[in-house]
Short mmCIF file of C-alpha atoms in Angstrom, two decimals:
data_model
loop_
_atom_site.label_atom_id
_atom_site.label_comp_id
_atom_site.label_asym_id
_atom_site.label_seq_id
_atom_site.Cartn_x
_atom_site.Cartn_y
_atom_site.Cartn_z
CA MET A 53 0.00 0.00 0.00
CA LYS A 54 1.40 3.37 -0.98
CA LEU A 55 -0.59 5.47 1.44
CA PHE A 56 2.64 6.96 2.79
CA ALA A 57 3.46 8.40 -0.63
CA SER A 58 0.01 9.90 -0.95
CA TYR A 59 -0.17 11.35 2.52
CA TRP A 60 3.42 11.57 3.78
CA VAL A 61 2.79 8.78 6.22
CA GLY A 62 6.11 7.07 6.87
CA ALA A 63 7.55 4.55 9.23
CA CYS A 64 8.19 7.29 11.79
CA LEU A 65 4.46 7.34 12.50
CA ALA A 66 4.29 3.76 13.73
CA ALA A 67 4.70 4.38 17.45
CA LYS A 68 3.87 8.06 17.73
CA THR A 69 0.61 7.99 15.75
CA LEU A 70 -1.05 5.38 17.94
CA ALA A 71 -0.86 7.70 20.93
CA ILE A 72 -2.41 10.65 19.16
CA SER A 73 -4.74 9.04 16.65
CA PRO A 74 -7.97 11.02 16.34
CA VAL A 75 -11.26 9.54 17.47
CA VAL A 76 -14.67 10.92 16.51
CA HIS A 77 -17.91 9.80 18.13
CA SER A 78 -20.99 10.20 15.94
CA ASN A 79 -24.32 8.57 15.21
CA ALA A 80 -22.63 6.91 12.25
CA GLY A 81 -20.16 5.17 14.56
CA THR A 82 -16.98 5.78 16.50
CA PHE A 83 -14.26 6.48 13.97
CA GLN A 84 -10.58 5.94 14.68
CA GLY A 85 -8.60 7.99 12.19
CA ARG A 86 -5.00 8.73 11.41
CA TYR A 87 -2.92 11.71 12.47
CA LEU A 88 -0.64 13.30 9.88
CA PRO A 89 2.05 15.25 11.78
CA GLY A 90 3.65 16.79 8.69
CA PHE A 91 0.41 18.69 8.08
CA ASP A 92 -1.07 18.59 11.60
CA GLN A 93 -4.18 16.98 10.15
CA ASP A 94 -6.60 14.26 11.14
CA LEU A 95 -7.54 11.81 8.39
CA PHE A 96 -10.60 9.60 8.32
CA LEU A 97 -10.25 7.35 5.29
CA GLY A 98 -12.53 4.75 3.73
CA VAL A 99 -15.63 5.96 5.57
CA LYS A 100 -18.64 4.06 4.22
CA TYR A 101 -21.56 6.29 3.36
CA ALA A 102 -23.52 3.37 1.91
CA PRO A 103 -23.32 -0.42 2.22
CA LYS A 104 -22.34 -2.49 -0.79
CA PRO A 105 -25.01 -1.60 -3.35
CA VAL A 106 -27.13 -4.13 -5.17
CA ARG A 107 -25.73 -4.02 -8.69
CA PHE A 108 -27.64 -1.72 -11.08
CA THR A 109 -29.80 -0.48 -8.21
CA PRO A 110 -29.74 2.80 -6.25
CA ALA A 111 -27.56 2.61 -3.15
CA LYS A 112 -28.99 3.19 0.33
CA LEU A 113 -27.60 5.43 3.04
CA ASN A 114 -25.60 3.62 5.70
CA LEU A 115 -27.66 3.06 8.83
CA ASP A 116 -26.67 4.93 11.97
CA THR A 117 -24.69 2.66 14.28
CA PRO A 118 -23.45 4.91 17.11
CA GLY A 119 -22.00 2.03 19.12
CA THR A 120 -19.91 0.59 16.30
CA SER A 121 -16.15 1.10 16.18
CA VAL A 122 -14.82 1.93 12.70
CA ASN A 123 -11.20 1.77 11.58
CA ALA A 124 -10.82 4.78 9.27
CA THR A 125 -7.05 4.68 8.77
CA GLN A 126 -6.87 3.25 5.24
CA TYR A 127 -8.61 3.90 1.95
CA GLY A 128 -11.51 1.61 1.15
CA LEU A 129 -12.07 -0.05 -2.20
CA ASP A 130 -12.44 2.24 -5.19
CA CYS A 131 -15.20 1.67 -7.72
CA LYS A 132 -14.55 -0.19 -10.96
CA GLY A 133 -13.27 2.05 -13.73
CA TYR A 134 -11.97 1.64 -17.25
CA GLY A 135 -9.04 3.50 -18.74
CA SER A 136 -5.38 4.34 -18.45
CA ASP A 137 -5.73 6.07 -15.08
CA THR A 138 -7.39 3.04 -13.51
CA ASN A 139 -4.79 0.72 -15.01
CA LEU A 140 -1.98 2.90 -13.67
CA LEU A 141 -3.40 3.12 -10.16
CA VAL A 142 -4.04 -0.62 -9.94
CA ALA A 143 -0.63 -1.54 -11.37
CA GLY A 144 1.08 0.85 -8.95
CA ASN A 145 -0.84 -0.59 -5.98
CA TRP A 146 -2.39 2.79 -5.27
CA THR A 147 -5.87 1.30 -5.24
CA LYS A 148 -7.92 -1.85 -4.98
CA ILE A 149 -11.16 -2.18 -6.93
CA GLY A 150 -14.53 -3.71 -6.08
CA GLU A 151 -18.26 -3.14 -5.84
CA ASP A 152 -18.27 -2.38 -2.10
CA CYS A 153 -16.77 0.99 -2.92
CA LEU A 154 -19.08 3.73 -1.69
CA HIS A 155 -16.63 5.43 0.63
CA LEU A 156 -15.59 8.97 1.40
CA ASN A 157 -12.45 10.43 2.94
CA ILE A 158 -12.23 13.32 5.39
CA VAL A 159 -9.14 15.51 5.80
CA LYS A 160 -9.40 18.07 8.59
CA PRO A 161 -7.03 20.38 10.41
CA ARG A 162 -6.27 19.28 13.95
CA THR A 163 -8.15 22.02 15.75
CA ILE A 164 -10.77 22.42 18.44
CA GLU A 165 -12.57 24.89 16.20
CA LYS A 166 -16.05 23.75 15.21
CA ASN A 167 -18.34 24.47 12.28
CA LEU A 168 -15.59 24.54 9.67
CA PRO A 169 -16.73 24.98 6.06
CA VAL A 170 -16.44 21.89 3.86
CA LEU A 171 -14.88 21.56 0.40
CA LEU A 172 -16.12 18.33 -1.19
CA TRP A 173 -14.32 16.90 -4.23
CA ILE A 174 -15.99 14.87 -7.02
CA TYR A 175 -13.36 13.42 -9.36
CA GLY A 176 -13.61 13.36 -13.13
CA GLY A 177 -12.70 10.70 -15.67
CA GLY A 178 -15.54 10.84 -18.15
CA TRP A 179 -17.79 8.95 -15.70
CA GLN A 180 -15.78 5.90 -16.76
CA GLN A 181 -12.86 6.01 -14.31
CA GLY A 182 -11.57 7.82 -11.24
CA ALA A 183 -10.63 7.12 -7.62
CA THR A 184 -10.32 9.07 -4.40
CA SER A 185 -7.08 7.21 -3.67
CA ASP A 186 -5.46 8.82 -6.72
CA PRO A 187 -2.52 10.80 -5.25
CA ARG A 188 -3.28 13.65 -7.64
CA TYR A 189 -6.41 14.26 -5.55
CA ASN A 190 -4.64 14.27 -2.18
CA MET A 191 -6.45 16.99 -0.22
CA SER A 192 -3.85 17.53 2.49
CA TYR A 193 -2.06 20.30 0.61
CA ILE A 194 -5.13 22.39 -0.18
CA VAL A 195 -6.46 21.98 3.37
CA GLN A 196 -3.05 23.04 4.68
CA GLN A 197 -3.19 26.22 2.61
CA SER A 198 -6.59 27.05 4.08
CA VAL A 199 -5.05 26.89 7.55
CA LEU A 200 -2.03 28.98 6.58
CA ASN A 201 -4.48 31.55 5.22
CA ASN A 202 -6.45 31.56 8.50
CA LYS A 203 -9.53 30.25 6.69
CA PRO A 204 -9.53 26.57 7.65
CA VAL A 205 -11.76 24.13 5.82
CA ILE A 206 -12.39 20.40 5.91
CA GLY A 207 -11.66 18.50 2.71
CA ILE A 208 -13.80 15.55 1.64
CA SER A 209 -13.49 13.30 -1.41
CA ILE A 210 -16.16 10.80 -2.45
CA ASN A 211 -16.29 7.65 -4.55
CA TYR A 212 -19.18 6.85 -6.87
CA ARG A 213 -20.01 4.11 -9.36
CA MET A 214 -18.91 4.62 -12.96
CA ALA A 215 -19.27 3.20 -16.47
CA ALA A 216 -21.96 0.50 -16.65
CA PHE A 217 -21.96 0.07 -12.87
CA GLY A 218 -22.96 3.71 -12.41
CA PHE A 219 -24.56 4.84 -15.66
CA ILE A 220 -26.02 1.80 -17.42
CA TYR A 221 -29.11 2.59 -19.48
CA SER A 222 -31.62 0.73 -21.64
CA LYS A 223 -35.35 0.10 -21.84
CA GLU A 224 -34.94 -2.35 -18.97
CA ILE A 225 -33.17 0.25 -16.83
CA LYS A 226 -35.66 2.98 -17.71
CA ASP A 227 -38.67 0.79 -16.94
CA THR A 228 -37.32 -0.08 -13.49
CA GLY A 229 -36.16 3.45 -12.59
CA ASN A 230 -32.47 2.63 -12.18
CA GLN A 231 -30.91 5.50 -14.14
CA ASN A 232 -28.02 7.76 -13.13
CA LEU A 233 -26.82 5.55 -10.30
CA GLY A 234 -23.44 7.29 -10.08
CA LEU A 235 -25.09 10.67 -9.63
CA ARG A 236 -27.41 9.20 -7.03
CA ASP A 237 -24.36 7.84 -5.21
CA GLN A 238 -22.94 11.36 -5.09
CA ARG A 239 -26.15 12.77 -3.68
CA LEU A 240 -26.22 10.01 -1.09
CA ALA A 241 -22.68 10.96 -0.04
CA LEU A 242 -23.85 14.56 0.32
CA GLN A 243 -26.70 13.36 2.55
CA TRP A 244 -24.22 11.47 4.74
CA VAL A 245 -22.07 14.59 5.04
CA ASN A 246 -25.12 16.68 5.89
CA ARG A 247 -26.06 14.29 8.70
CA HIS A 248 -22.65 13.56 10.18
CA ILE A 249 -19.99 16.15 9.32
CA ALA A 250 -20.79 18.21 12.43
CA SER A 251 -19.36 15.38 14.53
CA PHE A 252 -16.06 15.88 12.69
CA GLY A 253 -16.10 19.63 13.30
CA GLY A 254 -17.72 20.64 10.02
CA ASP A 255 -20.68 22.88 9.26
CA PRO A 256 -23.32 21.04 7.18
CA THR A 257 -24.74 24.38 6.03
CA LYS A 258 -21.41 25.44 4.48
CA VAL A 259 -20.62 22.70 1.96
CA THR A 260 -19.06 23.64 -1.37
CA ILE A 261 -19.18 20.89 -3.98
CA TRP A 262 -16.26 20.88 -6.37
CA GLY A 263 -15.41 18.86 -9.45
CA GLU A 264 -13.40 18.71 -12.65
CA SER A 265 -14.49 17.36 -16.04
CA ALA A 266 -17.12 14.66 -15.36
CA GLY A 267 -16.91 15.78 -11.75
CA ALA A 268 -17.83 19.31 -12.82
CA TYR A 269 -20.61 17.99 -15.06
CA SER A 270 -21.83 16.09 -12.00
CA VAL A 271 -21.82 19.35 -10.04
CA GLY A 272 -23.79 20.95 -12.87
CA ASP A 273 -26.31 18.11 -12.73
CA HIS A 274 -26.75 18.63 -8.99
CA ILE A 275 -27.33 22.34 -9.58
CA ASN A 276 -30.12 21.49 -12.03
CA ALA A 277 -31.45 18.46 -10.15
CA PHE A 278 -35.03 18.50 -8.90
CA ASP A 279 -35.52 21.93 -10.52
CA GLY A 280 -32.84 23.37 -8.27
CA ASN A 281 -33.98 21.99 -4.91
CA ASN A 282 -30.78 20.73 -3.31
CA ASP A 283 -32.33 20.09 0.13
CA GLY A 284 -29.65 22.24 1.74
CA LEU A 285 -26.94 19.71 0.82
CA PHE A 286 -24.58 22.39 -0.52
CA ARG A 287 -24.41 26.18 -0.53
CA ALA A 288 -21.86 26.82 -3.32
CA ALA A 289 -19.98 25.08 -6.12
CA ILE A 290 -16.69 25.10 -8.03
CA LEU A 291 -16.69 23.73 -11.57
CA GLU A 292 -13.43 23.14 -13.43
CA SER A 293 -13.81 22.30 -17.13
CA GLY A 294 -17.41 21.18 -17.02
CA GLY A 295 -20.85 22.62 -16.44
CA ALA A 296 -24.60 22.19 -16.37
CA VAL A 297 -24.75 21.67 -20.15
CA GLY A 298 -22.48 19.83 -22.53
CA ALA A 299 -22.27 16.11 -21.81
CA PRO A 300 -24.60 14.29 -24.23
CA LEU A 301 -28.05 13.23 -23.06
CA ASN A 302 -28.86 10.19 -25.18
CA GLY A 303 -31.87 7.93 -24.99
CA THR A 304 -32.46 4.20 -25.04
CA ASP A 305 -31.99 4.12 -28.81
CA TRP A 306 -28.33 5.04 -28.24
CA TYR A 307 -27.70 2.78 -25.26
CA GLN A 308 -29.82 -0.31 -26.00
CA HIS A 309 -27.20 -2.01 -28.14
CA MET A 310 -24.60 -1.39 -25.42
CA TYR A 311 -26.87 -3.04 -22.87
CA ASP A 312 -27.59 -5.91 -25.26
CA ASN A 313 -23.87 -6.39 -25.88
CA LEU A 314 -23.33 -6.57 -22.13
CA THR A 315 -26.03 -9.20 -21.66
CA GLU A 316 -24.63 -11.20 -24.57
CA SER A 317 -21.10 -11.03 -23.15
CA VAL A 318 -22.07 -12.59 -19.81
CA GLY A 319 -24.72 -15.06 -20.97
CA CYS A 320 -27.84 -13.10 -20.02
CA ALA A 321 -29.20 -12.36 -23.50
CA GLU A 322 -31.82 -15.13 -23.39
CA ALA A 323 -32.80 -14.67 -19.76
CA LYS A 324 -36.44 -13.87 -19.01
CA ASP A 325 -35.27 -10.98 -16.82
CA SER A 326 -31.96 -9.88 -18.31
CA LEU A 327 -31.44 -7.16 -15.69
CA GLN A 328 -31.81 -9.57 -12.80
CA CYS A 329 -29.51 -11.97 -14.61
CA LEU A 330 -26.87 -9.22 -14.82
CA ARG A 331 -27.21 -8.69 -11.08
CA ASN A 332 -26.65 -12.37 -10.42
CA VAL A 333 -23.52 -12.72 -12.56
CA PRO A 334 -20.32 -12.92 -10.49
CA TYR A 335 -18.41 -9.66 -10.36
CA GLU A 336 -15.33 -11.24 -11.90
CA MET A 337 -17.38 -12.23 -14.95
CA ILE A 338 -19.13 -8.92 -15.58
CA ALA A 339 -16.31 -6.53 -14.63
CA PRO A 340 -14.41 -6.81 -17.95
CA TYR A 341 -17.50 -5.74 -19.90
CA GLY A 342 -18.59 -2.62 -18.00
CA TYR A 343 -17.17 -0.42 -20.75
CA GLN A 344 -18.62 -1.03 -24.22
CA SER A 345 -16.26 1.04 -26.44
CA LEU A 346 -18.71 3.93 -26.04
CA GLU A 347 -19.14 5.73 -22.73
CA TRP A 348 -22.12 5.39 -20.45
CA PHE A 349 -23.25 8.93 -19.56
CA HIS A 350 -26.03 10.58 -17.60
CA VAL A 351 -29.58 10.51 -18.99
CA ILE A 352 -32.81 12.42 -18.52
CA ASP A 353 -34.82 10.68 -15.80
CA GLY A 354 -37.43 13.35 -14.98
CA THR A 355 -36.16 14.09 -11.47
CA LEU A 356 -32.41 14.17 -10.92
CA ILE A 357 -32.06 15.27 -14.53
CA PRO A 358 -35.52 16.61 -15.34
CA ARG A 359 -34.75 17.98 -18.82
CA PRO A 360 -31.82 19.06 -21.01
CA GLY A 361 -29.48 21.28 -19.03
CA GLN A 362 -29.79 24.17 -21.48
CA GLN A 363 -33.56 24.24 -20.90
CA SER A 364 -33.10 24.25 -17.13
CA LEU A 365 -30.74 27.22 -17.32
CA VAL A 366 -32.83 29.21 -19.79
CA SER A 367 -36.03 28.62 -17.80
CA GLY A 368 -34.41 29.43 -14.46
CA LYS A 369 -35.14 25.99 -13.02
CA PHE A 370 -31.84 25.46 -11.26
CA GLY A 371 -30.29 26.07 -7.85
CA LYS A 372 -29.26 29.68 -7.30
CA ILE A 373 -25.91 29.41 -5.54
CA PRO A 374 -22.50 31.13 -5.53
CA LEU A 375 -20.08 29.73 -8.11
CA ILE A 376 -16.51 29.59 -9.28
CA LEU A 377 -16.35 28.14 -12.78
CA GLY A 378 -13.90 28.06 -15.62
CA THR A 379 -12.14 26.27 -18.44
CA ASN A 380 -8.62 25.80 -19.73
CA THR A 381 -7.49 27.77 -22.77
CA ASP A 382 -7.13 24.76 -25.08
CA GLU A 383 -9.27 21.97 -23.68
CA GLY A 384 -8.48 19.80 -26.70
CA PHE A 385 -11.67 17.84 -27.31
CA GLY A 386 -11.35 17.64 -31.08
CA VAL A 387 -10.09 14.74 -33.15
CA ASN A 388 -7.26 14.31 -35.62
CA GLY A 389 -7.68 13.67 -39.33
CA VAL A 390 -10.21 16.39 -40.22
CA ASN A 391 -9.08 17.83 -43.57
CA THR A 392 -12.19 19.17 -45.33
CA ASP A 393 -15.49 20.91 -44.56
CA GLU A 394 -17.29 17.67 -45.34
CA GLU A 395 -15.17 15.71 -42.89
CA ALA A 396 -15.63 18.39 -40.24
CA ALA A 397 -19.42 18.35 -40.64
CA ASN A 398 -19.47 14.55 -40.57
CA GLN A 399 -17.42 14.47 -37.37
CA LEU A 400 -19.69 17.02 -35.71
CA VAL A 401 -22.83 15.07 -36.57
CA HIS A 402 -21.51 11.66 -35.53
CA SER A 403 -19.40 12.55 -32.49
CA LYS A 404 -20.16 10.73 -29.24
CA ARG A 405 -19.45 13.94 -27.28
CA TRP A 406 -22.55 15.93 -28.31
CA ASN A 407 -25.79 15.76 -30.27
CA ILE A 408 -25.59 17.98 -33.37
CA ASN A 409 -27.62 17.66 -36.59
CA GLU A 410 -26.41 18.50 -40.10
CA GLU A 411 -27.98 21.96 -40.20
CA GLN A 412 -26.37 22.89 -36.89
CA ALA A 413 -23.03 21.46 -37.98
CA HIS A 414 -22.95 23.59 -41.12
CA ARG A 415 -23.91 26.68 -39.14
CA LEU A 416 -21.01 26.01 -36.78
CA LEU A 417 -18.63 25.77 -39.72
CA GLU A 418 -19.84 29.19 -40.87
CA LEU A 419 -19.23 30.66 -37.43
CA TYR A 420 -15.82 29.00 -37.04
CA PRO A 421 -13.95 29.58 -40.33
CA ASN A 422 -10.88 27.56 -41.22
CA ASP A 423 -8.50 30.37 -40.32
CA PRO A 424 -5.45 29.12 -38.37
CA THR A 425 -5.11 32.44 -36.56
CA LEU A 426 -8.55 31.88 -35.00
CA GLY A 427 -8.22 28.20 -34.13
CA GLU A 428 -7.18 26.17 -31.12
CA PRO A 429 -4.57 25.96 -29.70
CA TYR A 430 -4.83 29.71 -29.32
CA GLY A 431 -1.96 32.15 -29.45
CA TRP A 432 0.06 30.28 -32.08
CA GLY A 433 -0.81 32.58 -34.98
CA ASN A 434 -0.65 30.99 -38.43
CA ARG A 435 1.11 27.87 -37.26
CA THR A 436 -0.64 24.64 -38.17
CA TRP A 437 -0.04 20.98 -37.46
CA PRO A 438 -0.94 19.34 -40.79
CA GLU A 439 -0.03 15.92 -39.44
CA ASN A 440 -3.07 16.30 -37.16
CA GLY A 441 -5.36 17.39 -40.00
CA LEU A 442 -5.66 20.38 -42.31
CA GLN A 443 -8.64 21.66 -40.27
CA TRP A 444 -7.37 20.47 -36.90
CA LYS A 445 -7.25 23.90 -35.26
CA ARG A 446 -10.71 24.77 -36.53
CA TYR A 447 -12.25 21.56 -35.27
CA GLN A 448 -10.48 21.85 -31.92
CA SER A 449 -11.99 25.29 -31.45
CA ILE A 450 -15.52 24.09 -32.19
CA ALA A 451 -15.10 21.03 -29.99
CA THR A 452 -13.81 22.98 -27.00
CA ASP A 453 -16.62 25.51 -27.25
CA LEU A 454 -19.28 22.79 -27.54
CA THR A 455 -18.01 20.80 -24.58
CA MET A 456 -16.55 23.41 -22.23
CA TYR A 457 -16.37 27.06 -23.17
CA ALA A 458 -19.96 27.76 -24.22
CA PRO A 459 -21.50 25.80 -21.32
CA ARG A 460 -19.27 27.70 -18.89
CA ARG A 461 -20.42 31.05 -20.26
CA LEU A 462 -24.09 30.03 -20.27
CA LEU A 463 -23.96 28.93 -16.64
CA ALA A 464 -22.10 32.09 -15.61
CA GLN A 465 -24.63 34.29 -17.40
CA SER A 466 -27.64 32.34 -16.13
CA MET A 467 -26.50 32.22 -12.51
CA SER A 468 -25.51 35.89 -12.51
CA LYS A 469 -29.12 36.86 -13.17
CA HIS A 470 -29.97 35.54 -9.72
CA VAL A 471 -26.73 35.49 -7.70
CA GLU A 472 -24.10 38.20 -7.37
CA ILE A 473 -21.36 35.82 -6.22
CA VAL A 474 -20.20 34.25 -9.49
CA PHE A 475 -16.53 34.14 -10.49
CA SER A 476 -15.34 32.96 -13.90
CA TYR A 477 -11.79 32.03 -14.89
CA ARG A 478 -9.60 30.84 -17.75
CA TRP A 479 -6.60 28.66 -16.92
CA ASP A 480 -3.60 29.63 -19.05
CA ALA A 481 -0.63 28.05 -17.26
CA PRO A 482 0.94 24.94 -18.84
CA MET A 483 1.75 21.68 -17.16
CA PHE A 484 5.23 21.25 -15.74
CA ASN A 485 6.13 18.54 -18.25
CA ASN A 486 4.48 19.91 -21.38
CA THR A 487 5.82 18.14 -24.49
CA PRO A 488 5.51 18.78 -28.24
CA ASN A 489 2.76 16.15 -28.26
CA ASN A 490 0.81 18.06 -25.62
CA ILE A 491 0.20 21.36 -27.37
CA GLY A 492 -1.44 24.21 -25.49
CA ILE A 493 -3.21 24.46 -22.14
CA ASN A 494 -5.19 21.24 -22.29
CA HIS A 495 -7.84 19.51 -20.24
CA PHE A 496 -6.67 18.53 -16.72
CA THR A 497 -3.72 20.96 -16.87
CA GLU A 498 -4.85 22.84 -13.75
CA ILE A 499 -5.24 19.78 -11.52
CA PRO A 500 -1.62 19.62 -10.23
CA PHE A 501 -1.90 23.30 -9.31
CA VAL A 502 -5.23 23.17 -7.47
CA PHE A 503 -4.15 20.20 -5.34
CA GLY A 504 -0.55 21.34 -4.91
CA ASN A 505 0.92 17.89 -4.27
CA THR A 506 4.61 18.28 -5.02
CA GLU A 507 5.27 14.62 -4.21
CA GLN A 508 3.10 12.83 -6.77
CA GLN A 509 4.74 12.20 -10.14
CA ILE A 510 1.80 10.96 -12.23
CA THR A 511 0.99 14.49 -13.39
CA PRO A 512 3.66 16.49 -11.57
CA LEU A 513 3.38 20.07 -10.42
CA GLY A 514 7.14 20.47 -10.51
CA ILE A 515 9.27 22.38 -8.03
CA GLY A 516 9.75 25.62 -9.96
CA LEU A 517 8.96 28.73 -7.93
CA ALA A 518 6.45 30.11 -10.46
CA ASN A 519 4.40 26.91 -10.40
CA ILE A 520 4.53 26.67 -6.62
CA GLU A 521 3.38 30.27 -6.22
CA LEU A 522 0.51 29.88 -8.69
CA SER A 523 -0.51 26.67 -6.96
CA ARG A 524 -0.57 28.45 -3.60
CA LEU A 525 -2.73 31.21 -5.08
CA VAL A 526 -5.36 28.95 -6.60
CA MET A 527 -5.53 26.69 -3.52
CA ARG A 528 -6.10 29.73 -1.34
CA MET A 529 -8.68 31.15 -3.72
CA TRP A 530 -10.66 27.89 -3.74
CA THR A 531 -10.54 27.48 0.04
CA SER A 532 -11.25 31.15 0.70
CA PHE A 533 -14.35 30.78 -1.48
CA ALA A 534 -15.40 27.68 0.46
CA TYR A 535 -14.79 29.54 3.73
CA ASP A 536 -16.66 32.81 3.12
CA LEU A 537 -17.61 32.82 -0.60
CA ASP A 538 -14.88 35.29 -1.57
CA PRO A 539 -11.89 33.99 -3.56
CA ASN A 540 -10.16 37.35 -3.15
CA GLY A 541 -9.41 36.64 0.51
CA HIS A 542 -6.31 34.64 -0.40
CA GLY A 543 -3.71 36.81 1.32
CA VAL A 544 -1.30 36.75 -1.63
CA PRO A 545 0.03 40.25 -2.44
CA GLN A 546 0.02 41.98 -5.82
CA ILE A 547 -2.77 39.88 -7.34
CA ALA A 548 -5.50 41.49 -9.43
CA SER A 549 -8.88 41.59 -7.71
CA TRP A 550 -11.26 39.03 -9.21
CA PRO A 551 -14.53 40.80 -10.14
CA ASN A 552 -17.83 39.01 -9.77
CA TYR A 553 -19.41 38.10 -13.08
CA ALA A 554 -22.72 39.82 -12.39
CA SER A 555 -21.17 43.29 -12.32
CA ASN A 556 -18.44 42.68 -14.89
CA ALA A 557 -18.53 39.73 -17.32
CA THR A 558 -14.84 38.92 -17.07
CA ASN A 559 -12.49 36.01 -16.48
CA PHE A 560 -9.59 35.79 -14.07
CA VAL A 561 -6.75 34.44 -16.23
CA PHE A 562 -4.37 32.22 -14.25
CA ARG A 563 -0.77 32.47 -15.46
CA THR A 564 2.62 31.73 -13.94
CA ASP A 565 4.09 35.06 -15.06
CA LYS A 566 1.27 37.44 -14.10
CA SER A 567 -2.41 36.64 -13.77
CA TYR A 568 -4.84 39.24 -15.08
CA ILE A 569 -8.48 40.05 -15.85
CA GLU A 570 -9.96 39.77 -19.36
CA GLU A 571 -13.34 40.42 -20.92
CA ASP A 572 -15.34 37.24 -21.42
CA ASP A 573 -16.12 37.80 -25.09
CA ASP A 574 -13.98 35.32 -27.05
CA ARG A 575 -15.76 33.82 -30.06
CA ALA A 576 -18.90 35.65 -29.00
CA GLU A 577 -21.08 34.80 -32.01
CA GLY A 578 -20.18 31.12 -32.12
CA VAL A 579 -20.59 30.66 -28.38
CA ALA A 580 -23.92 32.49 -28.40
CA TYR A 581 -25.19 30.19 -31.15
CA ILE A 582 -24.07 27.06 -29.30
CA ASN A 583 -25.93 28.26 -26.23
CA THR A 584 -29.21 28.38 -28.17
CA LEU A 585 -29.01 24.64 -28.85
CA VAL A 586 -31.21 22.47 -26.65
CA ARG A 587 -28.95 19.82 -25.14
#
């Protein structure tokens, strides 16, 4: 187990920690945690918010068991995922995978202070992979910065089911009401936090939910869920590279063949009740088939996702809460090999990342001309990369705006009509190890900065002073926002004041040389058109 590498827990703790290990008594149980002297933090890891769920069925909140002793010193199982990140974490012994995976982790400053605000992390990974044990999501560093800034917060990270285990869909799933299980897991975790975080010194009325990519889309879904009624589970949100619109909302016609392929793969195709058959199949048999070459995403279910996100925002049927939201300069969601207008239109219509018809595709091509000076990656002038496609920069620009940039602007504009506390950003600082094959400021680039873990080497922050200082700034901004809803209370000198979006539609541009404020008007006509599309 590499917990020491993730949380600086070394052999020196062996004797000392036992004497000072934290204990929390709550209705959920008596939790024995782990003290982290390097950060002066108490950790409660692998806390079950739900028992092992019945496969392809909504999970249930863990029953209160106040007399039960719980060892919360190690991560629990992570949920099954599919992709390079999962493979890396398993191969490196960072994580163990299984279905009994609905855990959360609590990182809190060692303090007698009560009612601390809570910053709750929902990882991304396309809803196909992700794990709270991933060292890139180690919350000790960001919690430490909150303490150094005299605005202490508690950090929480939550697991949820992914791929088929969390987002399976078909006529069978629809008819039995088992949609969006991963999102329901997240809401269940929020309910557990609401009921029990006070015992750990947290304030259940001051929870900020925070996610990146699919985690940010999840946050957007929770903002829109139940027409905006969040039952007091969170008061604010931070969305990095994701929003309340953007991820495709497909129906059973899209997913049925994926479900049928799954049943065929495990011998359930001829069963009278194929869904029950899938539940009865041993985990080891079904686990290899939970990803069907196409992703399982969220779907409209009438309650948690009542309608397309664009309609919820335009109609005002969403939760009115303070926000930080933003995107990276060059998110990079296009594809290679697009050389002609015809190929570009064909890719737009048939992409798995959005639902666009031919008329809309051709309108987008009109609004995004094949001019290299206007395309993504931005700031490279006339330079092109013909090996990636003669219209690569054009298609990248359209793809980023469809998936990230336009949804971010729509949510900022929509929320600002009701809430003054909205802050928008653009991340424009490259990764430490940028290579010629990683052109621009791509998706996930900001993650090493916002978590500030200088020890992990999967996606390293680096040790350069400029990166360290920018990391300190963004960690303090995020935790200051969680603490009192103002990211400007970071205590770092000579930083431009971040205006709220309602009074001044601008972005805070994060850079290692000098961050600044810009007008939020890039590609105005194209973005405005995208935001008229119902999706």
